[in-house]
mmCIF file of C-alpha atoms in Angstrom:
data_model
loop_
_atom_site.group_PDB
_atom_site.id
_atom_site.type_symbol
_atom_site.label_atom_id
_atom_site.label_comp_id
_atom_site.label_asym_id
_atom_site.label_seq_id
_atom_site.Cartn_x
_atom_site.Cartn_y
_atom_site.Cartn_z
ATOM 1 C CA UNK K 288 37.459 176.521 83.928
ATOM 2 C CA UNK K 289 40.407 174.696 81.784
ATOM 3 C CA UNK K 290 39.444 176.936 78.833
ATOM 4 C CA UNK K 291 39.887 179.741 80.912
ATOM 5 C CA UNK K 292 43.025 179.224 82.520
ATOM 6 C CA UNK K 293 44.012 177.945 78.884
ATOM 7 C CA UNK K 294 43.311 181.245 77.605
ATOM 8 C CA UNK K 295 45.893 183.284 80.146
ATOM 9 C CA UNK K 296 48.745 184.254 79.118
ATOM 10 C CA UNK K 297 51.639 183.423 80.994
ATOM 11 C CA UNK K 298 52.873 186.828 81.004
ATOM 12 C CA UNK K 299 49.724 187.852 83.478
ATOM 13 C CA UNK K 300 50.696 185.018 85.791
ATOM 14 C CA UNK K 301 54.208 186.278 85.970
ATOM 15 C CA UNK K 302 52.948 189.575 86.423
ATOM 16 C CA UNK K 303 50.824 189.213 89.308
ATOM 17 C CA UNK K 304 53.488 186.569 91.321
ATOM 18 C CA UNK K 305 55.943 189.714 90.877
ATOM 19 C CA UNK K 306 53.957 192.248 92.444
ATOM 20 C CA UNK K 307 52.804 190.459 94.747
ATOM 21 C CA UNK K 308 55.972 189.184 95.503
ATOM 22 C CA UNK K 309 57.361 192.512 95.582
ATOM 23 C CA UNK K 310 54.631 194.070 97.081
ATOM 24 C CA UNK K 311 55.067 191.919 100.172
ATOM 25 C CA UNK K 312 57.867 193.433 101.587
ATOM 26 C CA UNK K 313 58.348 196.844 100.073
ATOM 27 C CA UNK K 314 54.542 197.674 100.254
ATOM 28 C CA UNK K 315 53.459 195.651 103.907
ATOM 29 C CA UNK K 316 50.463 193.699 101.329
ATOM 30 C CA UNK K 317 51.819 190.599 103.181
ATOM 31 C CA UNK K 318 50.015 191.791 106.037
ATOM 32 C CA UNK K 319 46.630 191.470 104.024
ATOM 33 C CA UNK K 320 47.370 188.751 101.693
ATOM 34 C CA UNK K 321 49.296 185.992 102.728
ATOM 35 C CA UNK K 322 51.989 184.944 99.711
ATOM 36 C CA UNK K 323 52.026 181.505 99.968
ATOM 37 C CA UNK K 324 48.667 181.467 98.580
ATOM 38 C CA UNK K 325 49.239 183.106 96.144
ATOM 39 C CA UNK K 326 52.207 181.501 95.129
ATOM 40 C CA UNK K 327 50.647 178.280 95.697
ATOM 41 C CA UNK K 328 47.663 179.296 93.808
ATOM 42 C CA UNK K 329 49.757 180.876 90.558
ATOM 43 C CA UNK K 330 52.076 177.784 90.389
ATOM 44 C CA UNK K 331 48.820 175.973 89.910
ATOM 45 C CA UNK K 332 47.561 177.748 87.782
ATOM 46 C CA UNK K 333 51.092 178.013 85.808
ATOM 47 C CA UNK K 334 51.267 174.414 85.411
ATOM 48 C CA UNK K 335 47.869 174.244 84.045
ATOM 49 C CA UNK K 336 48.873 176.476 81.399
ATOM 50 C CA UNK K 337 52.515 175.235 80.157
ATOM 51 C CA UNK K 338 54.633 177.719 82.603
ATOM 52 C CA UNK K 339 57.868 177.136 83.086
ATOM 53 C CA UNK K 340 57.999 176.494 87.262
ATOM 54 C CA UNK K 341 62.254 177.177 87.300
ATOM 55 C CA UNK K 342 60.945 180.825 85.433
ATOM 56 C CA UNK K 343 57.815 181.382 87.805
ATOM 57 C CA UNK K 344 59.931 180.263 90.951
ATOM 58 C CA UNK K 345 62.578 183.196 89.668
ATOM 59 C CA UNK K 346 60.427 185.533 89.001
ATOM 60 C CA UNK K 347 59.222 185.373 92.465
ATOM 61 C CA UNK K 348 62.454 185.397 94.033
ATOM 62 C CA UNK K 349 63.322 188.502 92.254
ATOM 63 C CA UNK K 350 60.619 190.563 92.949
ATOM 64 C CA UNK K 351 60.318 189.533 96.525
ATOM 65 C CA UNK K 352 64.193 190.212 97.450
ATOM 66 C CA UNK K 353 63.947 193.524 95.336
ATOM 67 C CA UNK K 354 60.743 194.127 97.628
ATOM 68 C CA UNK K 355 62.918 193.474 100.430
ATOM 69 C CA UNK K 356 65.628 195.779 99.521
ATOM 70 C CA UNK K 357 63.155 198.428 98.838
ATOM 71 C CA UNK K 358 61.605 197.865 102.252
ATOM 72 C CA UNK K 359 64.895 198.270 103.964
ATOM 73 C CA UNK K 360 65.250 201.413 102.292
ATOM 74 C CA UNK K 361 62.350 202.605 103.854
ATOM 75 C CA UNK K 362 62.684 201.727 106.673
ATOM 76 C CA UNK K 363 66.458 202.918 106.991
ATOM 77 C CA UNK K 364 65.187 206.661 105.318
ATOM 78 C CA UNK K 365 61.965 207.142 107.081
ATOM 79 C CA UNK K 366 60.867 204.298 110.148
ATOM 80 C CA UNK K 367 61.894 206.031 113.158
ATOM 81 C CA UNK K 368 60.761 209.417 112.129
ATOM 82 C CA UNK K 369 57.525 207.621 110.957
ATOM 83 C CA UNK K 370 57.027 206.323 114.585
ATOM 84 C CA UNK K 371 57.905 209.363 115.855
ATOM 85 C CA UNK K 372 55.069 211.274 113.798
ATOM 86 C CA UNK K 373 52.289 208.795 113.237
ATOM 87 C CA UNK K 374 49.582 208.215 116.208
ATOM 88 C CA UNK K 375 49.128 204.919 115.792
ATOM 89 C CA UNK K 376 53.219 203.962 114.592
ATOM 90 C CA UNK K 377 53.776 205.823 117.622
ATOM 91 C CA UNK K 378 51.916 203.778 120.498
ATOM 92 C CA UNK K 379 53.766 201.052 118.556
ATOM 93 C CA UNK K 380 56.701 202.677 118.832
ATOM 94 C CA UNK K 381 58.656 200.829 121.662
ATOM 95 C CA UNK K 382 58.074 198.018 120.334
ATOM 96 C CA UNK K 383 59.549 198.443 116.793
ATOM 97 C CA UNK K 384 62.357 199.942 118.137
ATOM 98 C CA UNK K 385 63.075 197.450 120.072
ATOM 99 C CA UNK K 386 62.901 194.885 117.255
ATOM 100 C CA UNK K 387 64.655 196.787 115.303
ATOM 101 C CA UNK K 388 67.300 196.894 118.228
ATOM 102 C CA UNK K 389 67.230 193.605 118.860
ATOM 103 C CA UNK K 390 67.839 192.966 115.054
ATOM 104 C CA UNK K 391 71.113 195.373 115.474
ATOM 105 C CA UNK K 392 72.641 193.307 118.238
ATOM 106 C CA UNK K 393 71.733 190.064 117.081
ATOM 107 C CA UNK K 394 74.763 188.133 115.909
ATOM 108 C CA UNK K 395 72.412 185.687 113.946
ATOM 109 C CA UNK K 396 70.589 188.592 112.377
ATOM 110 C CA UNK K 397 71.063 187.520 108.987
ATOM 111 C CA UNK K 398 69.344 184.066 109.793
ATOM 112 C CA UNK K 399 66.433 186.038 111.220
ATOM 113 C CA UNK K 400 65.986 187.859 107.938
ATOM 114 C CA UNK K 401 66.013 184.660 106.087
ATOM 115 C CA UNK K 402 63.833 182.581 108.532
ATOM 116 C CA UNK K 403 61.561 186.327 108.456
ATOM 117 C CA UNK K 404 60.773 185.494 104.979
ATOM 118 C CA UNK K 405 58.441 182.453 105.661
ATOM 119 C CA UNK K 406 56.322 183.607 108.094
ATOM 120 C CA UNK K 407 53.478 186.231 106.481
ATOM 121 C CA UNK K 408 54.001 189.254 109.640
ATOM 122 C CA UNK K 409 57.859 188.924 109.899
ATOM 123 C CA UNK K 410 58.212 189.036 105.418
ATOM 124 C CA UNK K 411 56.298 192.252 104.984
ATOM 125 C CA UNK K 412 57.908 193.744 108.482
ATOM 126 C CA UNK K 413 61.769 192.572 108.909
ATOM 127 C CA UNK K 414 62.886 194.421 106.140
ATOM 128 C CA UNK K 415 61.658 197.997 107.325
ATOM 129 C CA UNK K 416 62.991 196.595 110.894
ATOM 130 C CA UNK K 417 66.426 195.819 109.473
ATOM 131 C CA UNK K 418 66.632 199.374 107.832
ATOM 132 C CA UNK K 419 65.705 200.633 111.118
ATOM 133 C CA UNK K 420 68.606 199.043 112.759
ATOM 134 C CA UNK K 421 70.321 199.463 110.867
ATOM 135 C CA UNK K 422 71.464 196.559 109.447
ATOM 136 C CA UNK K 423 74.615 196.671 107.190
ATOM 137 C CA UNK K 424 73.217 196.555 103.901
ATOM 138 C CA UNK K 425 75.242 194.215 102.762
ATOM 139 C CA UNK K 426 74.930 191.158 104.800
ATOM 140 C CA UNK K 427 70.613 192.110 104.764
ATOM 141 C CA UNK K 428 71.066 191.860 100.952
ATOM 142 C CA UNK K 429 72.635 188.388 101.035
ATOM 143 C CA UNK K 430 70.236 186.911 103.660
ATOM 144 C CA UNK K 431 67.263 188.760 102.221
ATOM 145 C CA UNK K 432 67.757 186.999 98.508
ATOM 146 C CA UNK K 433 68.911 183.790 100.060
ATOM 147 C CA UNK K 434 65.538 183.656 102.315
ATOM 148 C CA UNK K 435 63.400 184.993 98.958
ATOM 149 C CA UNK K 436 65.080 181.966 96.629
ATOM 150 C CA UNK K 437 64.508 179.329 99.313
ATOM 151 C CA UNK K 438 60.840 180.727 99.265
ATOM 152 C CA UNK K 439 59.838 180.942 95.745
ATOM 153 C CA UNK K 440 61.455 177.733 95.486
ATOM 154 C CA UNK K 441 59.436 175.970 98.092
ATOM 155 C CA UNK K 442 55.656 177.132 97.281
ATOM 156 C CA UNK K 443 56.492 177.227 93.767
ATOM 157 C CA UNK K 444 57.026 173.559 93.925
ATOM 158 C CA UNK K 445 54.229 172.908 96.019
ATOM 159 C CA UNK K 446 52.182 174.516 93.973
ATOM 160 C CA UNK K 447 53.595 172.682 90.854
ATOM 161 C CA UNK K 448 52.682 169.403 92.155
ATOM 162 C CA UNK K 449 49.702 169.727 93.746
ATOM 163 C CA UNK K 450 48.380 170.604 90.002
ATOM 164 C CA UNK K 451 50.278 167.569 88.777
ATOM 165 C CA UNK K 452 48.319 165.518 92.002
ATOM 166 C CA UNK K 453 44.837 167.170 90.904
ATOM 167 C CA UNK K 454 45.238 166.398 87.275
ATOM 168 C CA UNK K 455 46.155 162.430 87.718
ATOM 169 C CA UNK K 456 43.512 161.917 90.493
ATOM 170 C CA UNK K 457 40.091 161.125 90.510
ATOM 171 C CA UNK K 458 36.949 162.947 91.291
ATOM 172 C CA UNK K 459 36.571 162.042 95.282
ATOM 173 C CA UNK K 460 40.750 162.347 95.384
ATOM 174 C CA UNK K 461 40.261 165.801 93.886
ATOM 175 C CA UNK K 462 37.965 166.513 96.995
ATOM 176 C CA UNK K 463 40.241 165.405 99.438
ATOM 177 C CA UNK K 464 43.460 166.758 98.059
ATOM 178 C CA UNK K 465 42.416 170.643 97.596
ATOM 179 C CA UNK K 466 40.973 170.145 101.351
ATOM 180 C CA UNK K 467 44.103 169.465 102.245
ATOM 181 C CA UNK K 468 45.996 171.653 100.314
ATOM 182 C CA UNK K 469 43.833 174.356 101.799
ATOM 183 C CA UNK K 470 43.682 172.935 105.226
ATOM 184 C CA UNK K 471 47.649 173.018 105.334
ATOM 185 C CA UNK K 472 48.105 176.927 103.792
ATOM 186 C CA UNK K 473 45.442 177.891 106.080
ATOM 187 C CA UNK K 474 47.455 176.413 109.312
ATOM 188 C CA UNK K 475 50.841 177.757 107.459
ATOM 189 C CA UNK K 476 49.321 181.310 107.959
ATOM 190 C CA UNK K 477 47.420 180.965 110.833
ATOM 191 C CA UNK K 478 50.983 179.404 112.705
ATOM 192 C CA UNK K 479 52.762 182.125 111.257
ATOM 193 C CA UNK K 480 50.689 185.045 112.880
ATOM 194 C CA UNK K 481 50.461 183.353 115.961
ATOM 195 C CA UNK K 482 54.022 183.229 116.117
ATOM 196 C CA UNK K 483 54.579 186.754 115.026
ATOM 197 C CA UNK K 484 52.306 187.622 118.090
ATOM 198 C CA UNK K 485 53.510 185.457 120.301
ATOM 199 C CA UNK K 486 57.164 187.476 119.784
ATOM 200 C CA UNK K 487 55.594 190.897 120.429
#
């Protein structure tokens, strides 16, 4: 396994963190593949290999706030006649106008962008929502790359030291620790959709 992951180059790692990253929000993958794991998972993997984390962790924020821009730009050009023409958008379609009202009127709608981008449903949706809105582009642009920094940042650096943990532990501790670390992403997610629910 360690001559594998020596043999990557760190270009592929910083390719598939970016478009996933991006992908998130401009694309709705978030809905499919939850980010922190792979964020988690590449920072691991990075610090096996002698990546930079700072360059990984900014990377990720770029691609995941120019995701977000895109995504606003979707959904600012093309949600409402979307819900208006798809079947399925359009049993939906109450609903996502009403977030995306309730994003319009909401005085602290730049915090809910930036608080969006750490739970898996709300990162790949808000964006589209905000467009919707709409949302002055301006203040979604400055909430949507504060909320993708503080991101990167955070699961970046988990991911960092877990694979710092891993390597100085032993055997059983190895056990234990990628239970946990697996155990914890796995309630991140699972929180994060149940939360998302809950607010529909």
């Amino acid at each position: 396994m360690e001559g594998f992951l020596s043999s990557l180059d760190p270009w592929v790692v910083y390719l598939v963190v970016g478009t996933l990253a991006f992908g998130e929000s401009a694309a709705f993958l978030g809905l499919i593949l939850p980010g922190e794991v792979a964020l988690v998972g590449a920072a691991a993997i990075a610090s096996a290999i002698g990546v930079d984390p700072f360059i990984l962790a900014v990377v990720a924020a770029a691609a995941a706030s120019v995701g977000g821009l895109v995504g606003y730009e979707v959904g600012r050009r093309y949600g409402r006649r979307l819900v208006a023409w798809d079947p399925i958008a359009r049993r939906l379609g109450g609903a996502l106008g009403r977030l995306a009202d309730r994003i319009a009127a909401a005085r602290s709608a730049m915090a809910l962008v930036v608080a969006g981008r750490f739970n898996q449903v709300t990162r790949a949706a808000v964006p589209a929502l905000a467009g919707m809105a709409p949302m002055p582009w301006y203040r979604f642009a400055a909430a949507n790359a504060i909320g993708a920094v503080l991101w990167s940042t955070a699961f970046t650096t988990i991911g960092f030291l877990a694979a710092e943990w891993w390597r100085e532990s032993s055997g059983p501790f190895q056990a234990v620790l990628a239970a946990g670390v697996a155990a914890a992403i796995g309630g991140w997610v699972a929180l994060s959709r149940q939360r998302a629910g809950g607010s529909s």
